[in-house]
PDB file of C-alpha atoms and ligand atoms in Angstrom:
ATOM      1  CA  MET A   1     -17.933 -44.631  17.273  1.00 78.00           C
ATOM      2  CA  GLU A   2     -16.668 -45.082  13.768  1.00 80.00           C
ATOM      3  CA  HIS A   3     -15.756 -48.470  12.315  1.00 85.00           C
ATOM      4  CA  LEU A   4     -14.800 -49.848  15.684  1.00 85.00           C
ATOM      5  CA  SER A   5     -13.478 -53.385  15.814  1.00 89.00           C
ATOM      6  CA  PHE A   6     -12.044 -55.012  18.883  1.00 90.00           C
ATOM      7  CA  PHE A   7      -9.848 -58.090  19.202  1.00 92.00           C
ATOM      8  CA  TYR A   8      -8.903 -60.364  22.064  1.00 95.00           C
ATOM      9  CA  GLY A   9      -5.729 -61.685  20.443  1.00 94.00           C
ATOM     10  CA  GLU A  10      -6.840 -63.297  17.161  1.00 94.00           C
ATOM     11  CA  LYS A  11     -10.481 -63.335  18.158  1.00 95.00           C
ATOM     12  CA  ARG A  12     -12.612 -60.432  16.939  1.00 95.00           C
ATOM     13  CA  ALA A  13     -15.228 -59.597  19.571  1.00 95.00           C
ATOM     14  CA  LEU A  14     -16.603 -56.404  17.936  1.00 94.00           C
ATOM     15  CA  GLU A  15     -16.890 -55.988  14.173  1.00 93.00           C
ATOM     16  CA  ASP A  16     -17.072 -52.645  12.411  1.00 90.00           C
ATOM     17  CA  ILE A  17     -19.427 -50.809  14.737  1.00 89.00           C
ATOM     18  CA  SER A  18     -20.496 -47.290  13.778  1.00 88.00           C
ATOM     19  CA  ILE A  19     -22.951 -45.612  16.079  1.00 87.00           C
ATOM     20  CA  LYS A  20     -23.887 -42.122  17.201  1.00 86.00           C
ATOM     21  CA  ILE A  21     -24.665 -41.851  20.885  1.00 84.00           C
ATOM     22  CA  GLN A  22     -26.962 -38.945  21.693  1.00 88.00           C
ATOM     23  CA  PRO A  23     -25.931 -36.640  24.533  1.00 86.00           C
ATOM     24  CA  ASN A  24     -28.056 -36.546  27.680  1.00 89.00           C
ATOM     25  CA  MET A  25     -30.152 -39.525  26.640  1.00 91.00           C
ATOM     26  CA  VAL A  26     -30.313 -43.013  28.049  1.00 91.00           C
ATOM     27  CA  THR A  27     -28.998 -45.544  25.532  1.00 91.00           C
ATOM     28  CA  ALA A  28     -29.541 -49.269  26.029  1.00 93.00           C
ATOM     29  CA  PHE A  29     -27.495 -52.095  24.500  1.00 93.00           C
ATOM     30  CA  ILE A  30     -29.465 -55.315  24.333  1.00 96.00           C
ATOM     31  CA  GLY A  31     -28.247 -58.693  23.118  1.00 97.00           C
ATOM     32  CA  PRO A  32     -27.523 -62.278  24.104  1.00 97.00           C
ATOM     33  CA  SER A  33     -24.752 -63.208  26.507  1.00 97.00           C
ATOM     34  CA  GLY A  34     -21.344 -63.013  24.821  1.00 97.00           C
ATOM     35  CA  CYS A  35     -22.415 -60.694  21.984  1.00 97.00           C
ATOM     36  CA  GLY A  36     -19.993 -57.971  23.117  1.00 96.00           C
ATOM     37  CA  LYS A  37     -21.960 -55.505  25.251  1.00 94.00           C
ATOM     38  CA  SER A  38     -19.387 -55.391  28.033  1.00 92.00           C
ATOM     39  CA  THR A  39     -16.483 -55.299  25.587  1.00 92.00           C
ATOM     40  CA  PHE A  40     -18.079 -52.300  23.872  1.00 89.00           C
ATOM     41  CA  LEU A  41     -18.511 -50.421  27.155  1.00 86.00           C
ATOM     42  CA  ARG A  42     -14.959 -51.221  28.250  1.00 85.00           C
ATOM     43  CA  THR A  43     -13.698 -49.828  24.947  1.00 82.00           C
ATOM     44  CA  LEU A  44     -15.334 -46.491  25.765  1.00 78.00           C
ATOM     45  CA  ASN A  45     -13.449 -45.961  28.991  1.00 74.00           C
ATOM     46  CA  ARG A  46     -10.397 -47.994  28.012  1.00 76.00           C
ATOM     47  CA  MET A  47     -10.735 -50.674  30.643  1.00 78.00           C
ATOM     48  CA  ASN A  48      -9.724 -53.106  27.862  1.00 81.00           C
ATOM     49  CA  ASP A  49      -6.252 -51.556  27.770  1.00 77.00           C
ATOM     50  CA  ILE A  50      -5.142 -53.711  30.662  1.00 80.00           C
ATOM     51  CA  ILE A  51      -6.022 -57.013  28.924  1.00 88.00           C
ATOM     52  CA  PRO A  52      -2.877 -58.542  27.345  1.00 91.00           C
ATOM     53  CA  GLY A  53      -3.180 -58.987  23.564  1.00 91.00           C
ATOM     54  CA  ALA A  54      -6.308 -56.824  23.290  1.00 89.00           C
ATOM     55  CA  ARG A  55      -6.411 -54.354  20.418  1.00 87.00           C
ATOM     56  CA  VAL A  56      -8.773 -51.735  18.964  1.00 84.00           C
ATOM     57  CA  ASP A  57      -9.262 -50.819  15.295  1.00 81.00           C
ATOM     58  CA  GLY A  58     -11.211 -47.764  14.218  1.00 73.00           C
ATOM     59  CA  ALA A  59     -12.130 -45.003  16.601  1.00 65.00           C
ATOM     60  CA  SER A  60     -14.363 -44.153  19.447  1.00 57.00           C
ATOM     61  CA  ALA A  61     -14.497 -40.568  20.625  1.00 55.00           C
ATOM     62  CA  SER A  62     -12.430 -41.565  23.624  1.00 52.00           C
ATOM     63  CA  THR A  63      -9.992 -43.975  21.994  1.00 48.00           C
ATOM     64  CA  ALA A  64      -9.283 -41.562  19.131  1.00 45.00           C
ATOM     65  CA  THR A  65      -8.570 -38.769  21.550  1.00 46.00           C
ATOM     66  CA  THR A  66      -6.487 -40.930  23.811  1.00 45.00           C
ATOM     67  CA  SER A  67      -4.353 -42.453  21.082  1.00 43.00           C
ATOM     68  CA  THR A  68      -3.529 -39.094  19.523  1.00 38.00           C
ATOM     69  CA  ALA A  69      -3.307 -36.852  22.590  1.00 45.00           C
ATOM     70  CA  PRO A  70      -0.831 -37.979  25.241  1.00 50.00           C
ATOM     71  CA  ALA A  71      -2.618 -35.849  27.825  1.00 55.00           C
ATOM     72  CA  TRP A  72      -5.480 -38.320  27.631  1.00 61.00           C
ATOM     73  CA  THR A  73      -4.059 -40.866  30.013  1.00 67.00           C
ATOM     74  CA  TRP A  74      -5.893 -44.044  30.827  1.00 69.00           C
ATOM     75  CA  SER A  75      -6.665 -42.795  34.330  1.00 69.00           C
ATOM     76  CA  ARG A  76      -8.141 -39.549  32.998  1.00 70.00           C
ATOM     77  CA  CYS A  77     -10.460 -41.535  30.707  1.00 69.00           C
ATOM     78  CA  ALA A  78     -11.466 -43.867  33.485  1.00 68.00           C
ATOM     79  CA  ALA A  79     -12.176 -40.944  35.806  1.00 70.00           C
ATOM     80  CA  ARG A  80     -14.532 -39.378  33.236  1.00 71.00           C
ATOM     81  CA  SER A  81     -16.381 -42.485  32.311  1.00 73.00           C
ATOM     82  CA  GLY A  82     -17.092 -45.244  34.770  1.00 73.00           C
ATOM     83  CA  TRP A  83     -19.150 -48.367  34.679  1.00 75.00           C
ATOM     84  CA  CYS A  84     -19.810 -51.363  36.833  1.00 75.00           C
ATOM     85  CA  GLN A  85     -20.953 -54.866  35.972  1.00 76.00           C
ATOM     86  CA  LYS A  86     -21.336 -55.905  39.576  1.00 81.00           C
ATOM     87  CA  SER A  87     -21.200 -53.285  42.260  1.00 81.00           C
ATOM     88  CA  ASN A  88     -18.080 -53.988  44.254  1.00 84.00           C
ATOM     89  CA  PRO A  89     -17.157 -51.438  46.900  1.00 88.00           C
ATOM     90  CA  PHE A  90     -13.551 -50.596  47.648  1.00 90.00           C
ATOM     91  CA  PRO A  91     -12.352 -51.962  51.015  1.00 94.00           C
ATOM     92  CA  LYS A  92     -12.926 -48.599  52.661  1.00 95.00           C
ATOM     93  CA  SER A  93     -15.740 -47.030  54.656  1.00 94.00           C
ATOM     94  CA  ILE A  94     -19.080 -46.273  53.001  1.00 93.00           C
ATOM     95  CA  PHE A  95     -18.224 -42.579  53.292  1.00 94.00           C
ATOM     96  CA  GLU A  96     -14.907 -43.090  51.478  1.00 96.00           C
ATOM     97  CA  ASN A  97     -16.558 -45.146  48.738  1.00 94.00           C
ATOM     98  CA  ALA A  98     -19.148 -42.434  48.106  1.00 94.00           C
ATOM     99  CA  ALA A  99     -16.459 -39.725  48.324  1.00 96.00           C
ATOM    100  CA  TYR A 100     -14.060 -41.441  45.910  1.00 92.00           C
ATOM    101  CA  GLY A 101     -15.364 -40.090  42.598  1.00 88.00           C
ATOM    102  CA  ILE A 102     -15.872 -36.617  44.056  1.00 92.00           C
ATOM    103  CA  ARG A 103     -12.283 -36.594  45.326  1.00 93.00           C
ATOM    104  CA  ILE A 104     -10.539 -37.852  42.179  1.00 87.00           C
ATOM    105  CA  ASN A 105     -12.523 -35.398  40.050  1.00 86.00           C
ATOM    106  CA  ARG A 106     -11.865 -32.579  42.543  1.00 90.00           C
ATOM    107  CA  MET A 107     -15.564 -31.783  42.700  1.00 91.00           C
ATOM    108  CA  ALA A 108     -15.603 -30.464  46.280  1.00 94.00           C
ATOM    109  CA  SER A 109     -13.584 -27.508  47.539  1.00 96.00           C
ATOM    110  CA  SER A 110     -13.844 -28.230  51.273  1.00 97.00           C
ATOM    111  CA  LYS A 111     -14.348 -31.095  53.700  1.00 96.00           C
ATOM    112  CA  SER A 112     -17.820 -29.869  54.580  1.00 97.00           C
ATOM    113  CA  GLU A 113     -18.823 -29.642  50.924  1.00 97.00           C
ATOM    114  CA  LEU A 114     -17.516 -33.179  50.396  1.00 97.00           C
ATOM    115  CA  ALA A 115     -19.487 -34.428  53.410  1.00 97.00           C
ATOM    116  CA  GLY A 116     -22.613 -32.677  52.102  1.00 97.00           C
ATOM    117  CA  ARG A 117     -22.270 -34.275  48.682  1.00 96.00           C
ATOM    118  CA  VAL A 118     -21.723 -37.719  50.178  1.00 96.00           C
ATOM    119  CA  GLU A 119     -24.849 -37.296  52.321  1.00 96.00           C
ATOM    120  CA  GLU A 120     -26.861 -36.064  49.331  1.00 95.00           C
ATOM    121  CA  SER A 121     -25.698 -39.018  47.198  1.00 93.00           C
ATOM    122  CA  LEU A 122     -26.473 -41.584  49.871  1.00 94.00           C
ATOM    123  CA  LYS A 123     -29.933 -40.047  50.385  1.00 95.00           C
ATOM    124  CA  GLN A 124     -30.607 -40.205  46.637  1.00 93.00           C
ATOM    125  CA  ALA A 125     -29.699 -43.899  46.727  1.00 90.00           C
ATOM    126  CA  ALA A 126     -31.910 -44.476  49.814  1.00 92.00           C
ATOM    127  CA  LEU A 127     -28.815 -45.500  51.773  1.00 89.00           C
ATOM    128  CA  TRP A 128     -28.945 -42.750  54.399  1.00 90.00           C
ATOM    129  CA  THR A 129     -30.618 -43.332  57.750  1.00 84.00           C
ATOM    130  CA  ARG A 130     -30.374 -41.449  60.982  1.00 73.00           C
TER     131      ARG A 130
HETATM  132  N1  LIG B   1     -10.870 -61.024  28.629  1.00 54.31           N
HETATM  133  C1  LIG B   1     -11.307 -61.720  27.563  1.00 54.31           C
HETATM  134  N2  LIG B   1     -10.462 -62.474  26.826  1.00 54.31           N
HETATM  135  C2  LIG B   1     -10.885 -63.148  25.733  1.00 54.31           C
HETATM  136  N3  LIG B   1     -12.149 -63.142  25.289  1.00 54.31           N
HETATM  137  C3  LIG B   1     -13.040 -62.419  25.975  1.00 54.31           C
HETATM  138  C4  LIG B   1     -12.686 -61.673  27.152  1.00 54.31           C
HETATM  139  N4  LIG B   1     -13.795 -61.033  27.611  1.00 54.31           N
HETATM  140  C5  LIG B   1     -14.788 -61.384  26.775  1.00 54.31           C
HETATM  141  N5  LIG B   1     -14.353 -62.206  25.801  1.00 54.31           N
HETATM  142  C6  LIG B   1     -15.149 -62.786  24.699  1.00 54.31           C
HETATM  143  O1  LIG B   1     -15.648 -61.702  23.907  1.00 54.31           O
HETATM  144  C7  LIG B   1     -16.999 -61.946  23.515  1.00 54.31           C
HETATM  145  C8  LIG B   1     -17.887 -60.806  24.007  1.00 54.31           C
HETATM  146  O2  LIG B   1     -17.963 -60.897  25.438  1.00 54.31           O
HETATM  147  P1  LIG B   1     -18.678 -59.792  26.340  1.00 54.31           P
HETATM  148  O3  LIG B   1     -18.279 -58.454  25.855  1.00 54.31           O
HETATM  149  O4  LIG B   1     -18.364 -60.153  27.750  1.00 54.31           O
HETATM  150  O5  LIG B   1     -20.216 -60.063  25.996  1.00 54.31           O
HETATM  151  P2  LIG B   1     -21.551 -59.602  26.782  1.00 54.31           P
HETATM  152  O6  LIG B   1     -21.186 -58.535  27.776  1.00 54.31           O
HETATM  153  O7  LIG B   1     -22.482 -59.121  25.690  1.00 54.31           O
HETATM  154  O8  LIG B   1     -22.079 -60.829  27.444  1.00 54.31           O
HETATM  155  C9  LIG B   1     -17.366 -63.304  24.077  1.00 54.31           C
HETATM  156  O9  LIG B   1     -17.157 -64.268  23.055  1.00 54.31           O
HETATM  157  C10 LIG B   1     -16.387 -63.514  25.215  1.00 54.31           C
HETATM  158  O10 LIG B   1     -16.120 -64.876  25.418  1.00 54.31           O
HETATM  159 MG1  LIG B   2     -21.465 -58.431  29.846  1.00 54.31          MG
END
């Protein structure tokens, strides 16, 4: 991020944030309610784009790329970088919820591979019982 500011209409929610985020490390954002943690995360995967009147100044790796390269559609950004505030499953089966990300990212080449990855994911989350 370089000099990132974010506005909800007239109201500035993020002010001139510059930060390097290290690859393959866990990074934590800590602060009081309303300080802008969620806004910051939504800026990274462009979930703020759908809020009327919202606007970004400065650049994040993803917003810079997306604003200059038309190939970087909103949906492509969102597929690469997801987040959830409250887990909220889609109104589909558990299998289809677990399969969703694998499908949209074309990460399985066959039905059996998809089923295997869903099973593996559910086991890792302790959600698989026989
Ligand atoms: N959709 C929105 N429209 C207008 N203001 C918002 C919206 N979402 C958040 N805000 C405001 O932006 C500020 C940062 O909020 P938020 O990013 O949700 O903080 P946090 O996640 O740290 O609690 C708060 O003042 C909040 O009221
Ligand atoms: Mg929040």
